[in-house]
Coordinates of C-alpha atoms and ligand atoms in Angstrom, one line a residue:
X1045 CA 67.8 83.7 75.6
X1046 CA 65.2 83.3 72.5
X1047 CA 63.3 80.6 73.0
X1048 CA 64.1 76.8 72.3
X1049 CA 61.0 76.3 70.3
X1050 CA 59.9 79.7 68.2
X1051 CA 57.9 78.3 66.2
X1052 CA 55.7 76.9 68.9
X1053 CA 54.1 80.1 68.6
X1054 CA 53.7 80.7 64.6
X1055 CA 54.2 77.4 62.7
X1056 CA 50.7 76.1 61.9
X1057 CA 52.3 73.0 59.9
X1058 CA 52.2 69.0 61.2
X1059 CA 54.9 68.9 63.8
X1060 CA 55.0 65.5 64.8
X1061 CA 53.6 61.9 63.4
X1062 CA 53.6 59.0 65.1
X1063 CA 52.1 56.0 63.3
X1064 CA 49.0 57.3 62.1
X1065 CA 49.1 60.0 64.9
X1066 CA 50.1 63.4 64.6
X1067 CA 50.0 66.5 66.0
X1068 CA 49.9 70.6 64.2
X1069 CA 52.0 73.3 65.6
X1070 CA 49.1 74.9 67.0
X1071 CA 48.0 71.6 68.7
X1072 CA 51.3 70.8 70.0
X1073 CA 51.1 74.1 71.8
X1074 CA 47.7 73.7 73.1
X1075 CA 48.7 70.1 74.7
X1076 CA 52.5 71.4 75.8
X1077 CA 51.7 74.3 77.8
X1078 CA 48.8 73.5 80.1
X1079 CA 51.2 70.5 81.2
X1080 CA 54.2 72.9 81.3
X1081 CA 52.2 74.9 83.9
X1082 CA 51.5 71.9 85.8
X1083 CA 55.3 70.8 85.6
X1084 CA 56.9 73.9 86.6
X1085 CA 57.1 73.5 89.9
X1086 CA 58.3 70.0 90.3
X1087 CA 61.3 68.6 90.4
X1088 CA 62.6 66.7 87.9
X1089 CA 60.5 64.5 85.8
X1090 CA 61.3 61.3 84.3
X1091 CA 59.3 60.7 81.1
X1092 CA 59.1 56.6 80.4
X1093 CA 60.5 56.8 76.6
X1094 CA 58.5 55.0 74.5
X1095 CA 58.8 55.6 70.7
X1096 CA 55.1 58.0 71.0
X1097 CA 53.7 61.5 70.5
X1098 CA 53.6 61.2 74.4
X1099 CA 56.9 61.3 74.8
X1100 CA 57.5 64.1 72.3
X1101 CA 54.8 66.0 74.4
X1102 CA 56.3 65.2 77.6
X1103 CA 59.8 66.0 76.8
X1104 CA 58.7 69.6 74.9
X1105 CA 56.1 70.3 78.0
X1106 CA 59.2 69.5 80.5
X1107 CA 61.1 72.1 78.5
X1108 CA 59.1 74.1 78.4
X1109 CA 58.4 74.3 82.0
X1110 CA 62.3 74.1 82.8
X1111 CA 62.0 71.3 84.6
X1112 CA 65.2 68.9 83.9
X1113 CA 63.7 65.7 81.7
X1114 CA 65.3 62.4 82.3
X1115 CA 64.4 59.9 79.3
X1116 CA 64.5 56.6 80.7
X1117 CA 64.4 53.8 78.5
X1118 CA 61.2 51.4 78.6
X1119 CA 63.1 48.5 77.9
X1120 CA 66.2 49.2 80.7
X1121 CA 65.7 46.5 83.2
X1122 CA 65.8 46.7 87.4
X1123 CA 69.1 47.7 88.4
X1124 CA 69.5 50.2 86.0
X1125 CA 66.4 51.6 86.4
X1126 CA 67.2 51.5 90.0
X1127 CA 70.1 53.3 89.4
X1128 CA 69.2 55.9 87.1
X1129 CA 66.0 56.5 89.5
X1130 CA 68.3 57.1 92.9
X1131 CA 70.5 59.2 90.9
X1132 CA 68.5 61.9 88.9
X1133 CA 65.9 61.6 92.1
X1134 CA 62.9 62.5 89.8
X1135 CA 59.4 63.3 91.5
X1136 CA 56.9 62.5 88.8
X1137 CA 57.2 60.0 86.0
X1138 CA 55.6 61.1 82.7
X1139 CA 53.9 58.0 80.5
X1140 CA 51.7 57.0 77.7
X1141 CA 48.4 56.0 79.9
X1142 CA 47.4 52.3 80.1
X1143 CA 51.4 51.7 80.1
X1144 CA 52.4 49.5 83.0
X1145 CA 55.5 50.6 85.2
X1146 CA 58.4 48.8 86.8
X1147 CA 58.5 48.2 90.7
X1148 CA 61.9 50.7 90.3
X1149 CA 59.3 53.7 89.6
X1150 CA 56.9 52.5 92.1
X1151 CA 58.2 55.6 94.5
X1152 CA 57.3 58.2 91.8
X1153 CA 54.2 60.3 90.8
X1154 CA 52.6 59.2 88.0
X1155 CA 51.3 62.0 85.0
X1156 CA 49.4 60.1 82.2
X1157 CA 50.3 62.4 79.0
X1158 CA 47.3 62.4 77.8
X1159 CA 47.5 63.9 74.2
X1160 CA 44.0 65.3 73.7
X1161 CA 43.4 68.4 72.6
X1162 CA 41.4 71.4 74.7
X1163 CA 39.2 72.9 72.0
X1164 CA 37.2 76.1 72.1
X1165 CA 33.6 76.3 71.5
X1166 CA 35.1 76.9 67.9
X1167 CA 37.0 73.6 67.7
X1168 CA 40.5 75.5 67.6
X1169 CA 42.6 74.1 70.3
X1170 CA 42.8 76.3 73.3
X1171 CA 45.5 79.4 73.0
X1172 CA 48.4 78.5 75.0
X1173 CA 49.9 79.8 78.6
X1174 CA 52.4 82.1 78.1
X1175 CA 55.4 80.5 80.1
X1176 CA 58.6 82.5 80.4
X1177 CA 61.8 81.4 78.9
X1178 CA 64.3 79.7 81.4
X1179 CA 67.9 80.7 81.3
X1180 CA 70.6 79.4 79.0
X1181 CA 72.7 77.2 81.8
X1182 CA 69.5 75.9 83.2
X1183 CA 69.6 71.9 83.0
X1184 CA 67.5 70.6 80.6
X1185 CA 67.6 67.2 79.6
X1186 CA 69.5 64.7 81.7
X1187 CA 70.9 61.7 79.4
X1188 CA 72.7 58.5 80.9
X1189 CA 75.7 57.1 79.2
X1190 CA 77.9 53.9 79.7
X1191 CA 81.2 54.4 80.7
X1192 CA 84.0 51.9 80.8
X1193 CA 83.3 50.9 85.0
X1194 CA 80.6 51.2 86.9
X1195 CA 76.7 52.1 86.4
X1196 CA 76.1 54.9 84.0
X1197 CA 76.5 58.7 84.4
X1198 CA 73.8 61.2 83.9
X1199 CA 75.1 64.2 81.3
X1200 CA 73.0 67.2 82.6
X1201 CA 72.6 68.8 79.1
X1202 CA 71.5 72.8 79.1
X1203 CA 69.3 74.8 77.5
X1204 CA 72.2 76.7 76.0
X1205 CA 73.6 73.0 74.5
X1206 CA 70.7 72.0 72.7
X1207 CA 70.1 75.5 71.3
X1208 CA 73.5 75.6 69.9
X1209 CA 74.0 72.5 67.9
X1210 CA 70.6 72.2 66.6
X1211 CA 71.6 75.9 65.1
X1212 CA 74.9 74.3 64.2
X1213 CA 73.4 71.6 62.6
X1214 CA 70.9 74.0 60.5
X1215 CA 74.0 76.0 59.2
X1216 CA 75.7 72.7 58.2
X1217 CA 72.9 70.7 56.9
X1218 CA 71.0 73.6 55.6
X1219 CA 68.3 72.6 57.7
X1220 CA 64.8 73.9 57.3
X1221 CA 61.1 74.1 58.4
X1222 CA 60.3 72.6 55.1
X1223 CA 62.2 70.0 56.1
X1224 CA 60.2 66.6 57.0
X1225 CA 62.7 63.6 59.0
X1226 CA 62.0 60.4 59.1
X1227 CA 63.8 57.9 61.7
X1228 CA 63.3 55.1 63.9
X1229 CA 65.7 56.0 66.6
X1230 CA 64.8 55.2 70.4
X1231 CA 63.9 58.5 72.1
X1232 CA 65.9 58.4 74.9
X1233 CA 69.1 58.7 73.7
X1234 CA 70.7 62.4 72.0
X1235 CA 70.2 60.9 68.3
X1236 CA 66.4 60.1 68.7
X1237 CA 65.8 62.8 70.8
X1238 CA 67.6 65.8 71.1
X1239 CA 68.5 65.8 67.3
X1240 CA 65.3 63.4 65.7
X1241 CA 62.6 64.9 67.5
X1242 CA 63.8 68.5 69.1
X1243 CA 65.6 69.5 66.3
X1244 CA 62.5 69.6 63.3
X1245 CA 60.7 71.8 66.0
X1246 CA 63.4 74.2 66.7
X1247 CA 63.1 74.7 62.8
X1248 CA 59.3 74.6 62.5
X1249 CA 59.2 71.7 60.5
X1250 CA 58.1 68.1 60.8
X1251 CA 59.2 64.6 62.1
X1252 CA 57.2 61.0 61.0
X1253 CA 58.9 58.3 63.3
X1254 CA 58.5 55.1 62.3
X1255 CA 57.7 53.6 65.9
X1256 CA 60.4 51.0 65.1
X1257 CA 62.6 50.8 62.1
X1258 CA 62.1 49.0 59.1
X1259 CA 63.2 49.8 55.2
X1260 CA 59.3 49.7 54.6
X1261 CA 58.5 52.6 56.7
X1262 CA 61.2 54.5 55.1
X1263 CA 60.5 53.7 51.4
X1264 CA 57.0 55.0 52.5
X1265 CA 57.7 57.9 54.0
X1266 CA 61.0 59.2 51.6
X1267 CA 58.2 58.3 48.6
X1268 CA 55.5 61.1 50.2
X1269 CA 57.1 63.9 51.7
X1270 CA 59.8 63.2 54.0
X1271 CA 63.2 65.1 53.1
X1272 CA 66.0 63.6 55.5
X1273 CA 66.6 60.2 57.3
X1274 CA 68.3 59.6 60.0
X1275 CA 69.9 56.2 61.1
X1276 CA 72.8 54.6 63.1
X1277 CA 75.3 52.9 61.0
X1278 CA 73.1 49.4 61.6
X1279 CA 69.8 50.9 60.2
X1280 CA 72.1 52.1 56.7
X1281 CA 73.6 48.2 56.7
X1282 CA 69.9 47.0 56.7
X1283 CA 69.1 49.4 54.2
X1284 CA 72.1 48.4 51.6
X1285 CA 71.5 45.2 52.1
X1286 CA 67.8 45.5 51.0
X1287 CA 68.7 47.5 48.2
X1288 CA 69.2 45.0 45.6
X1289 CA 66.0 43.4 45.7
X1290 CA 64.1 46.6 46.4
X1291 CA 63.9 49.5 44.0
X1292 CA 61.3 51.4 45.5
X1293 CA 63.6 51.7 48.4
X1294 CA 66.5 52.8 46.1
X1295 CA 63.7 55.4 44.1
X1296 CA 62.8 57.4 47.7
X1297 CA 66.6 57.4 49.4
X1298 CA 67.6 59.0 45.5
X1299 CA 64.9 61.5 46.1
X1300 CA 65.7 62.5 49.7
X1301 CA 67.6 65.9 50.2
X1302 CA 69.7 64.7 53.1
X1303 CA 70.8 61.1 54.2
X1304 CA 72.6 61.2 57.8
X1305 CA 74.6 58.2 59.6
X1306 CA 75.7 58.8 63.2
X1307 CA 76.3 57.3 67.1
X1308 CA 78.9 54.8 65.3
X1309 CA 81.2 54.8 62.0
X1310 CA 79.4 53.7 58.5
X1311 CA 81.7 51.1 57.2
X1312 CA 82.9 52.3 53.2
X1313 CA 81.4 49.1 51.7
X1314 CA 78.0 49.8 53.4
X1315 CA 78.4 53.7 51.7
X1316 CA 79.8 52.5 48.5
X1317 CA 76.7 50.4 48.2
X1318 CA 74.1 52.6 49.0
X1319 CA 76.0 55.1 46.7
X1320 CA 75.7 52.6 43.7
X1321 CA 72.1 51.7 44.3
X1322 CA 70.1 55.5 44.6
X1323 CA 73.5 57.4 43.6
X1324 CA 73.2 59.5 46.7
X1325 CA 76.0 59.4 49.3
X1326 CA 75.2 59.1 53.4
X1327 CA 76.7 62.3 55.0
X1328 CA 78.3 61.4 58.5
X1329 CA 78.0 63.6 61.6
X1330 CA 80.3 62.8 64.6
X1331 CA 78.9 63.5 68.4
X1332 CA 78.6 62.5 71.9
X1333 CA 75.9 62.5 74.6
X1334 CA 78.3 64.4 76.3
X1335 CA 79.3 67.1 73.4
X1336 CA 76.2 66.6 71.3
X1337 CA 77.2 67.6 67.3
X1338 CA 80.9 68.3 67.0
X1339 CA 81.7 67.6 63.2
X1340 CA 79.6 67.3 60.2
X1341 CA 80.0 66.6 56.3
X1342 CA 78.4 69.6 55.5
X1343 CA 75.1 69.7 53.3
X1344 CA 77.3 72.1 50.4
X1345 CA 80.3 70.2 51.1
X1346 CA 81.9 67.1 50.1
X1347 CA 80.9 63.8 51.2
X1348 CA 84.1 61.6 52.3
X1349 CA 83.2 57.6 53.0
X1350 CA 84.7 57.4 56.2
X1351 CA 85.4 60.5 57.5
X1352 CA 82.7 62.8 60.1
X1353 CA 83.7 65.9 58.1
X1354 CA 84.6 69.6 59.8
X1355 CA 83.7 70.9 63.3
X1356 CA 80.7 72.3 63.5
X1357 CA 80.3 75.8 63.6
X1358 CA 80.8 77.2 67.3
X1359 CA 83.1 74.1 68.2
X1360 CA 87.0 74.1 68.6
X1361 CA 88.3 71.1 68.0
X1362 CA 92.1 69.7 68.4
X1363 CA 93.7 65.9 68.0
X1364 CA 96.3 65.8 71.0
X1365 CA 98.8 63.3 71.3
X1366 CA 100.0 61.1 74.3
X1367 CA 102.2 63.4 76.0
X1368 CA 99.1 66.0 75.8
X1369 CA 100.7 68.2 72.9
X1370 CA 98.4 69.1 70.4
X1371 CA 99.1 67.3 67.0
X1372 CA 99.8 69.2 64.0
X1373 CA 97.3 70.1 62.1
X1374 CA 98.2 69.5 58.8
X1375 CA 99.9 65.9 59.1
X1376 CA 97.9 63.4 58.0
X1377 CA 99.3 60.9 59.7
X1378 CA 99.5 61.9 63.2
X1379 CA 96.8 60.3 65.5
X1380 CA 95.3 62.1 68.4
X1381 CA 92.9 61.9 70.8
X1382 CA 89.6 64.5 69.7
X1383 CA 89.3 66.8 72.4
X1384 CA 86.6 69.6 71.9
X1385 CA 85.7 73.2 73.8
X1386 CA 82.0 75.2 72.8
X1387 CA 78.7 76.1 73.6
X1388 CA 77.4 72.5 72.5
X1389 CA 79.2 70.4 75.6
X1390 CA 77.1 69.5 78.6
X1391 CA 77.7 71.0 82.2
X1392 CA 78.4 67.9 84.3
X1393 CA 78.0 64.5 85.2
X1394 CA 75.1 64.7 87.8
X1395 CA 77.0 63.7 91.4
X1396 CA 79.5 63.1 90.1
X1397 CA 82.3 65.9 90.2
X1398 CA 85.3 63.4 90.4
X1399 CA 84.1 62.2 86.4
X1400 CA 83.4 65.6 85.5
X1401 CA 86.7 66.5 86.6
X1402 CA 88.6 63.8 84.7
X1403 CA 86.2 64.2 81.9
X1404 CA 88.4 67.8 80.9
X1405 CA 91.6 68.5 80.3
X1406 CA 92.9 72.0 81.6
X1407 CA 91.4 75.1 79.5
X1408 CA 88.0 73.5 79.3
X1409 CA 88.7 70.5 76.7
X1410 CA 86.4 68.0 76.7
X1411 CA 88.4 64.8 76.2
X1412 CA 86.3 62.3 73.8
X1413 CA 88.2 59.3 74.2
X1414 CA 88.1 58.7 70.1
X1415 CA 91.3 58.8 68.4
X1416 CA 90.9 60.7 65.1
X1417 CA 93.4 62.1 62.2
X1418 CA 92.6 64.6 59.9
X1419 CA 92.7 65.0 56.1
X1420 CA 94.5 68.0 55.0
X1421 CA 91.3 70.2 54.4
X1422 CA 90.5 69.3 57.9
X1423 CA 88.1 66.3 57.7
X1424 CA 87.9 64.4 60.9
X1425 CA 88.2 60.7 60.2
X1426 CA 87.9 58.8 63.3
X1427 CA 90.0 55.7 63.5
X1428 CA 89.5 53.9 67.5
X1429 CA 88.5 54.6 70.5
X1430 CA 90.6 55.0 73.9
X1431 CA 89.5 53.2 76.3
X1432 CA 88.8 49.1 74.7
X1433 CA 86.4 48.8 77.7
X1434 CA 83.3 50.5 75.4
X1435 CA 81.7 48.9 73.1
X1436 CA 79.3 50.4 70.1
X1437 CA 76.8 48.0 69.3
X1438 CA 73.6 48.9 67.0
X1439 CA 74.9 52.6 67.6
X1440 CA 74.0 52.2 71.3
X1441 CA 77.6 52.9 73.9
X1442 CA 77.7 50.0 76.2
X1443 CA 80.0 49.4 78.9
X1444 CA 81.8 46.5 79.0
X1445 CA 82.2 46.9 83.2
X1446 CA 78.6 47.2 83.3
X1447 CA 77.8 43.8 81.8
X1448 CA 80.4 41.8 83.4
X1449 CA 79.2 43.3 86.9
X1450 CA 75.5 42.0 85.9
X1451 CA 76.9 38.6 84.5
X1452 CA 79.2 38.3 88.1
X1453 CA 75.5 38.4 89.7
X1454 CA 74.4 35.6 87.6
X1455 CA 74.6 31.7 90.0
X1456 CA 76.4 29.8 86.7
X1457 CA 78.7 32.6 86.5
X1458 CA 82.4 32.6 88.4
X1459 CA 84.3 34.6 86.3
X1460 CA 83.9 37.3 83.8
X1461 CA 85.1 39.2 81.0
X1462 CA 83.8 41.5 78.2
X1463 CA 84.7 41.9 75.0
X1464 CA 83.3 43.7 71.5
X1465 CA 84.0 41.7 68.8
X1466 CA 83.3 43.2 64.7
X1467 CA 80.0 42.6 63.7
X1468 CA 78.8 43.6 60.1
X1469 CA 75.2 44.4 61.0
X1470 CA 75.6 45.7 64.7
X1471 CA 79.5 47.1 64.0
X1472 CA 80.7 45.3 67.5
X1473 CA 78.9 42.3 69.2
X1474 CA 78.8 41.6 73.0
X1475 CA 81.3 38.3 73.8
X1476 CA 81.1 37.2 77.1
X1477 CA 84.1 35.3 78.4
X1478 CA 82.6 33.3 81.2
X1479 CA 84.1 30.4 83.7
X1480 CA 81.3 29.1 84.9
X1481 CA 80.5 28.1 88.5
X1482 CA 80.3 24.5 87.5
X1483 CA 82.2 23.2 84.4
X1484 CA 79.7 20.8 84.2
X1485 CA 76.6 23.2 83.8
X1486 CA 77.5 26.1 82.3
X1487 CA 74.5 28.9 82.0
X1488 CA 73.6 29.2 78.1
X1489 CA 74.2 31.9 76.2
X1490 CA 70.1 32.4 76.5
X1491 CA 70.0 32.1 80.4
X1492 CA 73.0 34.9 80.3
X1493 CA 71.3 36.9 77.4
X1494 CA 67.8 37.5 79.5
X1495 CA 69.7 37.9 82.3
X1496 CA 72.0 41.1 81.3
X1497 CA 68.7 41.8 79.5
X1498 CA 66.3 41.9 82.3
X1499 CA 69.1 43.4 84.9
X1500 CA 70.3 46.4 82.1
X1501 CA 68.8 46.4 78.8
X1502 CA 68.1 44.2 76.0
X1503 CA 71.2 45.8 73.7
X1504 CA 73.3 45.1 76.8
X1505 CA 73.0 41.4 76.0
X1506 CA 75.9 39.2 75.2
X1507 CA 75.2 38.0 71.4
X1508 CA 78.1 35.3 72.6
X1509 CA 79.4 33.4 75.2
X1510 CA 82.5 31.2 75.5
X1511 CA 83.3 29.5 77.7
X1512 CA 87.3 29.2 79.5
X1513 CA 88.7 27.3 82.8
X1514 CA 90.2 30.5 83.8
X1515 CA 90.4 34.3 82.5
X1516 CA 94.2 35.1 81.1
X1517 CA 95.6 37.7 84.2
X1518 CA 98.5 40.0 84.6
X1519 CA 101.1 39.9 87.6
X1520 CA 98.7 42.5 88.9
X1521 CA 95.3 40.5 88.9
X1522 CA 94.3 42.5 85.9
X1523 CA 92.0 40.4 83.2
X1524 CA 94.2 41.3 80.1
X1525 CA 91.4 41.2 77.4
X1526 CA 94.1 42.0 74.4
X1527 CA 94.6 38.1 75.1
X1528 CA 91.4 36.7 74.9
X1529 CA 90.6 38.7 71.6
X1530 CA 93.5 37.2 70.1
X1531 CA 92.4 33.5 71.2
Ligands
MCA2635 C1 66.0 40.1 72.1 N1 65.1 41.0 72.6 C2 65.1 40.8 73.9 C3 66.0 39.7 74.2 N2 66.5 39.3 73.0 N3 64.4 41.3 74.9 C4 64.6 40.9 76.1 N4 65.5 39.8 76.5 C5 66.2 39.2 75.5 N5 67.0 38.2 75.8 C6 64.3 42.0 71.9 C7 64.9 43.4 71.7 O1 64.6 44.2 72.8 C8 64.2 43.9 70.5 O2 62.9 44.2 70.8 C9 64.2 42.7 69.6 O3 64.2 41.6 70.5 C10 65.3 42.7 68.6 O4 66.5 42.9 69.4 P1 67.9 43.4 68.7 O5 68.3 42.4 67.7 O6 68.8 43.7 69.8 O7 67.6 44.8 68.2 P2 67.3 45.2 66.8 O8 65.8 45.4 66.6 O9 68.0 44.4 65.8 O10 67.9 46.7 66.9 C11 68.8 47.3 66.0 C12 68.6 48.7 66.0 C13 68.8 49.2 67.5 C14 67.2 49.1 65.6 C15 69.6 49.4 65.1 O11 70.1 48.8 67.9 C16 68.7 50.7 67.6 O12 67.6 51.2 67.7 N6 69.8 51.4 67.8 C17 69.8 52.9 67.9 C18 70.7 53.3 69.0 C19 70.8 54.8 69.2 O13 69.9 55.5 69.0 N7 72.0 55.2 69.7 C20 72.2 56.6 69.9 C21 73.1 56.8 71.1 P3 62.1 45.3 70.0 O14 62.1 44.8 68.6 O15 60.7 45.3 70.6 O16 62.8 46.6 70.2 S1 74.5 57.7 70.6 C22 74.1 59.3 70.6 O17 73.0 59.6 70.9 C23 75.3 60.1 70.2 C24 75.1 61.5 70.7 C25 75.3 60.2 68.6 O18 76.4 60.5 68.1 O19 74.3 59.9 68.0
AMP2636 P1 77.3 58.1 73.1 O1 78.0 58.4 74.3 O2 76.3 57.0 73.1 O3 76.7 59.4 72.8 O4 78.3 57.8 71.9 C1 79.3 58.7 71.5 C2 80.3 57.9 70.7 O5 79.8 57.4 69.5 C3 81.4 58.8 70.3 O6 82.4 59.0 71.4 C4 82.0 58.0 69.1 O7 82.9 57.0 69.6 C5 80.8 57.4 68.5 N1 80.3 58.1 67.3 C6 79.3 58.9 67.2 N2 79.2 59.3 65.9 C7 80.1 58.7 65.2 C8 80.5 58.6 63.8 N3 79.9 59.3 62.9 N4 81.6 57.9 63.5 C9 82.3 57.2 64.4 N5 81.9 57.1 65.7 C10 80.9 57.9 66.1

């Protein structure tokens, strides 16, 4: 296989900027490759997220070294940590230094990244080892992902996967190494990562991340040099709202070559207003931790409010119905269920073969779970999801079994149920339906809040609690949510 990262070896460019931090081509190879070497014959390493060049480093070293990554996020709380810990069995964890560690890491290695640069006498950094390339299947990056029950499931991402939709993507969005990105998207998660911070490098260009997002960082950096932007759906809402009293903002999205909205659907009145306001439309790509990239509006085609344009190129894609018959492909009307099939979809779920299993349908289809129809030039518009039991929030997938299990651990708590409920700056908000232990004292929606928080994650949280004698049941035992939504 050609290597991940070619221009590792020629670009001489800015590859990365964090803050007021960056890092050349040249450098980023000097600092990558010594640490590869030292990497390449552990086991897996976790590398502790944060939004930093230390993470970029880490991640590219790991890579590099073909040592599986697992991107945990700083924020997660004990249990899943816990969790995603026991599961991936990393040997060495892989932080910014002076950054303190949970008790859950406590049984790993630790490897300060420690991003400075080993000059020659002539001040040039250091030429880099010469590592050889691992092969295409070998697991690369392992990424966890809610499901609808139980803790989350580690997609073992290869080589080969990464390669292919970051080319994909470059074909559709015309993607180049003069290309700068800006985003503000968490880096352990495919969006932030694989395509934010992986993909300018595979190009030889240049990312600026913003550390955490704000419409300020991206005025500044769309108004001196930056070409695309990347969001979820929430970060566009924040932008359209801040429009109107900001035209600065409005001046650098009109001179960007490439706005892109992804992880969740862009409503139309956040597009229509961001069209009025810089007269340049948000293209939507459509993809999965799972899949990475399947569709795309292309960069030469045309962009459709609401729809994730046309599969990518490499990736087969088919709508299929109930009884598991394909839909037809030019009836606009029929609703299916995306299934996809190419060389973008992961290998597995680590340990667990049952939910790999059930994950395809026979001939290698990867079953999504959204339910999509197409236009008749074959845009993808995607209209629900499956299984109600996942819930989209800020762009992040959250499962709604995960929360109710962390709420169930909670004293105040007798009963749960969890809900996603439409929210115009988050797209869905976490309602927890809650009988407490004692009607008397009910927990507060802040108690429950930190709780979920320091147990999962902070964008686990419930935004809402209410409160009910008893949850609405079927014959069977079975909490029939439909119900309580309708209340
Ligand atoms: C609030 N906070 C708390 C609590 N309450 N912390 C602990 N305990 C509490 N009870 C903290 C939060 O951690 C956060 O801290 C701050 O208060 C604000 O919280 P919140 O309102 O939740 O967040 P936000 O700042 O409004 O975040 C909105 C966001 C975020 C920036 C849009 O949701 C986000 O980054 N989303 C991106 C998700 C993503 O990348 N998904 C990709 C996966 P602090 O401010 O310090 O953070 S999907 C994917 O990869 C597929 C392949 C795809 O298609 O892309
Ligand atoms: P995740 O597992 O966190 O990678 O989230 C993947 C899910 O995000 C998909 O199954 C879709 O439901 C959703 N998603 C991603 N991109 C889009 C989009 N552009 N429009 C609608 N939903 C999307």
């Amino acid at each position: 296989m050609d290597p991940l990262f070619p221009a590792l070896d020629t670009a001489r460019g800015e590859a990365l900027r964090f803050g007021d931090r960056s890092l050349t081509y040249p450098e980023l190879a000097a600092f990558a490759a010594p640490l590869a070497v030292r990497l390449r014959d552990t086991g897996r390493v976790a590398v502790w997220a944060t939004p930093s060049l230390e993470t970029a480093v880490g991640v590219v070293a790991a890579l590099l070294a073909g040592v599986p990554a697992v991107p945990l996020n700083p924020k997660s709380g004990d249990s899943e940590l816990t969790h995603i810990v026991r599961d991936s069995a990393p040997t060495l964890v892989l932080a910014e230094p002076g950054t303190e560690l949970p008790p859950a890491l406590a049984s790993l290695d630790r490897h300060d990244i420690d991003v400075q640069i080993d000059v020659q006498d002539d001040g040039a950094p250091r030429p880099a080892p010469a590592l050889p390339e691992p092969p295409p299947e070998s697991p690369a990056l392992i990424v966890y992902t809610s499901g609808t029950t139980g803790p989350p499931k580690g997609a073992v991402l290869p080589r080969r996967a990464i390669a292919a939709t970051l080319d994909a993507l470059e074909d559709a969005w015309q993607w180049t190494g003069d290309d700068v990105l800006v985003h503000g998207l968490p880096l352990f998660h495919v969006h932030g990562l694989i395509l934010g911070t992986l993909g300018p490098l595979r190009r030889g260009g240049s990312v600026r991340h913003l550390g955490r997002f704000g419409t300020e960082g991206v005025t500044r950096e769309l108004g001196s040099g930056a070409t695309m932007l990347f969001g979820v759906p929430t970060m566009y809402h924040r932008i359209a709202e801040a429009l109107p009293d900001d035209p600065e903002l409005a001046k650098a999205l009109a001179g960007a070559r490439l706005l892109v909205s992804g992880s969740a659907a862009l409503p139309v009145h956040d597009h229509e207003r961001i069209a009025a306001a810089t007269g340049r439309r948000v293209i939507e790509r459509y993809g999965m931790t799972e899949t990475l990239m399947n569709t795309s509006v292309r960069a030469d085609g045309e962009p459709r409010a609401g729809a994730v344009g046309v599969p990518l190129p490499g990736v087969e894609l088919r709508l299929v119905d109930e009884a598991g018959e394909e839909v037809a492909a030019d009836d606009p009307e029929a609703v299916g269920e995306i299934q996809v099939r190419g060389p973008n979809l992961f290998t597995e779920y680590l340990n667990r073969p049952d939910a790999t299993a059930a994950a395809f349908a026979p001939g290698g289809w990867f079953r999504t779970g959204d339910m999509a129809v197409r236009d008749p030039d074959g845009y993808v518009r995607i209209v629900g999801r499956k299984a109600t039991d996942l819930i989209k929030s800020g762009g992040y997938k959250i499962g709604a079994g995960e929360i109710e299990n962390a709420l169930l651990a909670h004293e105040g708590v007798r009963e749960a149920a969890v809900t996603g409920e439409p929210d115009p700056d988050l797209g869905e908000r976490i309602v927890a339906w809650v009988v407490p232990a004692r009607a008397d004292a009910p927990p507060s929606l802040t108690d429950l809040a930190d709780h979920v928080a320091s147990a999962l994650a902070p964008h686990k949280r419930p935004r809402v609690v209410r409160y009910l004698e008893s949850l609405p049941r079927n014959d069977m035992g079975k909490i029939m949510k439909r119900s309580l939504t309708q209340q």
